[in-house]
Amino acid sequence: DQQVKQNSPSLSVQEGRISILNCDYTNSMFDYFLWYKKYPAEGPTFLISISSIKDKNEDGRFTVFLNKSAKHLSLHIVPSQPGDSAVYFCAAHRGGDKVIFGPGTSLSVIP
Amino acid sequence: NAGVMQNPRHLVRRRGQEARLRCSPMKGHSHVYWYRQLPEEGLKFMVYLQKENIIDESGMPKERFSAEFPKEGPSILRIQQVVRGDSAAYFCASSRVGTSVSYNEQFFGPGTRLTVL
């Protein structure tokens, strides 16, 4: 039973446009959500996080939105750059429990 | 400031052999996590360790897999009598604080790619 879902395995976006990566979760007890970015042959790197008490967190070109009633979060990248091409993992955890990762979405930013 | 180190980066084993994967956490980190990524899948939690203690091994297969994090030296993930289905990328992550606090940022190593022939 997948508690964190990323239903789009891949996404292609033109350079300069907005990339929107979506994530759904089933466990209403999660209280922290994280996004990790992964390049081929490298480990994931932390990108941005959001607490369940917030609905938005912004860091430069990256913004994460959380809709708790819909159990949905999204990562917005504006403007998208070719270097953003990577696999993005959504992850979630409840304080005191392990981090659960989604299956990932592969983003391609086309120059 | 060295990050999380994993070695070897690539490991090839024949069925029935043992695989030993090593992970050195970031300086100042005393919490280690092991994940497995099968082809076309996300990261699956395997085990969470602190120095000399296994805190959560709920994601670890009951047989053939074991993990340790000794007082001195790296964390070791050991797979005995490997089978083809063990072929995967194994990632180690470390954190300064454990999952007992609300926010747990983990830093990942580059992974070990295990291929079982």
XYZ file of C-alpha atoms in Angstrom:
228
model
C 0.000 0.000 0.000
C 1.677 3.168 -1.230
C 1.269 5.974 1.275
C 2.971 8.567 -0.946
C 2.035 8.648 -4.614
C 3.429 10.486 -7.577
C 1.132 9.582 -10.427
C 3.149 11.188 -13.202
C 6.263 9.134 -13.914
C 7.582 11.848 -16.228
C 7.087 15.479 -17.195
C 8.537 17.646 -19.981
C 8.611 21.419 -19.766
C 10.071 24.166 -21.924
C 12.917 26.180 -20.447
C 11.641 29.329 -18.745
C 8.155 27.942 -18.136
C 6.710 26.613 -14.891
C 7.180 22.997 -13.824
C 4.518 21.582 -11.523
C 5.165 18.246 -9.853
C 2.336 16.651 -7.926
C 2.210 14.335 -4.956
C -0.673 12.713 -3.076
C -0.593 10.965 0.253
C -2.967 8.758 2.169
C -1.756 9.041 5.754
C -3.341 12.059 7.442
C -0.888 11.680 10.329
C 2.074 12.902 8.264
C 3.273 16.226 9.582
C 6.323 16.947 7.435
C 6.672 16.765 3.689
C 9.903 16.969 1.743
C 11.045 17.112 -1.852
C 14.299 15.532 -2.952
C 16.005 15.851 -6.308
C 18.105 13.095 -7.821
C 20.513 13.119 -10.744
C 21.568 9.842 -12.407
C 24.296 7.963 -10.529
C 23.989 10.270 -7.530
C 22.115 10.140 -4.248
C 19.008 12.264 -3.667
C 19.580 15.787 -2.395
C 17.168 17.673 -0.197
C 15.353 20.477 -1.989
C 12.582 21.951 0.123
C 10.189 20.972 2.894
C 6.910 22.051 4.416
C 5.300 21.485 7.762
C 1.669 20.420 7.941
C 0.817 23.637 9.778
C 1.675 25.655 6.677
C 0.194 25.712 3.192
C 3.107 27.257 1.322
C 6.873 27.407 1.545
C 9.079 29.249 -0.912
C 12.812 29.062 -1.551
C 14.048 30.939 -4.586
C 12.632 29.351 -7.725
C 11.043 26.525 -5.730
C 7.682 26.701 -3.985
C 5.840 23.868 -2.298
C 2.094 24.053 -1.756
C 0.220 21.831 0.682
C -3.520 21.144 0.587
C -4.219 19.074 3.671
C -7.914 18.579 2.997
C -7.078 17.034 -0.376
C -3.951 15.280 0.967
C -2.079 16.803 -1.930
C 1.108 18.750 -2.350
C 2.864 20.204 -5.334
C 6.275 21.552 -6.175
C 6.465 24.555 -8.491
C 9.695 25.481 -10.240
C 9.693 28.901 -11.866
C 11.393 29.532 -14.205
C 12.477 26.031 -15.161
C 16.089 25.586 -16.241
C 17.800 22.710 -18.074
C 19.795 21.954 -14.909
C 16.511 21.162 -13.166
C 16.192 18.008 -15.272
C 16.250 15.219 -12.697
C 14.020 12.810 -10.818
C 12.026 14.458 -8.039
C 10.909 12.448 -5.035
C 8.131 13.529 -2.740
C 8.544 12.247 0.826
C 6.620 12.465 4.067
C 6.932 11.502 7.684
C 5.348 11.873 11.042
C 7.595 12.934 13.875
C 8.943 9.754 15.407
C 8.475 7.611 12.338
C 10.404 6.770 9.190
C 10.380 8.832 5.998
C 8.207 7.424 3.212
C 9.200 8.225 -0.358
C 7.064 8.347 -3.462
C 8.151 6.604 -6.686
C 9.485 9.804 -8.251
C 8.733 11.979 -11.277
C 11.348 12.435 -13.969
C 11.443 16.069 -15.106
C 12.956 17.062 -18.443
C 13.444 20.745 -19.113
C 13.857 21.341 -22.819
C 16.143 24.215 -23.857
C 33.071 19.153 4.591
C 32.711 15.612 3.335
C 29.227 14.336 2.682
C 27.915 10.843 3.206
C 30.359 8.322 1.785
C 29.400 4.954 0.413
C 31.607 2.231 -0.930
C 31.913 0.475 -3.133
C 30.005 2.470 -5.750
C 29.492 -0.637 -7.836
C 29.473 -4.214 -6.621
C 29.043 -7.352 -8.683
C 28.310 -10.644 -6.992
C 27.317 -14.116 -8.149
C 24.258 -15.795 -6.722
C 24.986 -17.242 -3.299
C 27.831 -14.859 -2.454
C 27.785 -12.213 0.253
C 27.547 -8.471 -0.374
C 28.867 -5.911 2.100
C 27.954 -2.288 1.625
C 29.578 0.432 3.688
C 28.351 3.863 4.691
C 30.195 6.627 6.528
C 27.796 9.326 7.719
C 28.474 13.014 7.586
C 30.625 14.417 10.353
C 28.536 15.044 13.423
C 25.724 12.735 12.293
C 24.926 9.765 14.473
C 21.796 8.508 12.705
C 22.008 6.317 9.633
C 19.285 5.067 7.296
C 19.470 2.512 4.511
C 17.168 2.568 1.484
C 16.832 0.343 -1.544
C 15.792 1.514 -4.979
C 14.690 -1.160 -7.398
C 14.582 -0.325 -11.118
C 11.677 1.984 -11.974
C 10.703 2.289 -8.313
C 11.159 4.840 -5.549
C 13.261 4.600 -2.445
C 12.153 1.955 0.013
C 13.136 2.336 3.638
C 15.043 -0.628 5.016
C 16.551 0.182 8.391
C 17.369 3.036 10.761
C 20.339 2.803 13.091
C 22.080 4.837 15.715
C 25.510 3.993 17.027
C 25.410 0.361 18.203
C 21.613 0.249 18.029
C 19.010 -0.753 15.476
C 16.078 1.598 15.965
C 13.716 0.504 13.178
C 14.266 -2.437 10.850
C 10.689 -2.733 9.667
C 11.709 -2.433 6.008
C 14.420 -5.040 6.120
C 13.740 -8.524 4.710
C 13.668 -10.997 7.571
C 16.230 -13.333 6.047
C 19.708 -12.798 4.588
C 19.808 -9.051 5.347
C 21.467 -7.472 8.358
C 22.788 -4.058 9.294
C 25.049 -2.656 11.932
C 26.477 0.688 12.977
C 29.360 0.021 15.357
C 30.774 2.488 17.823
C 33.781 2.941 15.561
C 33.728 2.724 11.783
C 31.110 2.822 9.081
C 27.645 1.355 9.012
C 27.511 -1.964 7.176
C 24.595 -3.452 5.259
C 25.200 -7.137 4.701
C 23.329 -9.349 2.285
C 24.071 -13.038 2.559
C 23.496 -15.569 -0.228
C 22.511 -12.908 -2.730
C 19.868 -13.611 -5.361
C 19.145 -11.820 -8.627
C 16.259 -9.947 -7.029
C 18.721 -8.194 -4.714
C 20.103 -6.259 -7.685
C 19.315 -2.640 -6.906
C 20.795 0.679 -5.851
C 21.305 0.870 -2.104
C 21.419 4.337 -0.614
C 22.560 5.365 2.800
C 21.477 8.607 4.446
C 22.499 10.259 7.671
C 21.004 12.921 9.875
C 22.076 14.943 12.838
C 18.885 14.256 14.709
C 16.717 11.198 14.611
C 13.086 10.624 13.857
C 12.187 11.464 17.439
C 11.954 15.096 16.418
C 9.440 16.494 14.009
C 11.724 17.490 11.210
C 14.258 15.035 9.917
C 16.454 16.213 7.057
C 18.493 13.361 5.739
C 21.608 13.665 3.607
C 22.180 10.906 1.108
C 25.277 9.193 -0.140
C 25.866 8.427 -3.843
C 24.644 4.867 -3.495
C 26.039 1.418 -4.164
C 24.798 -0.333 -7.264
C 24.642 -4.046 -6.623
C 24.435 -6.397 -9.556
C 23.862 -10.078 -8.924
C 24.807 -12.334 -11.817
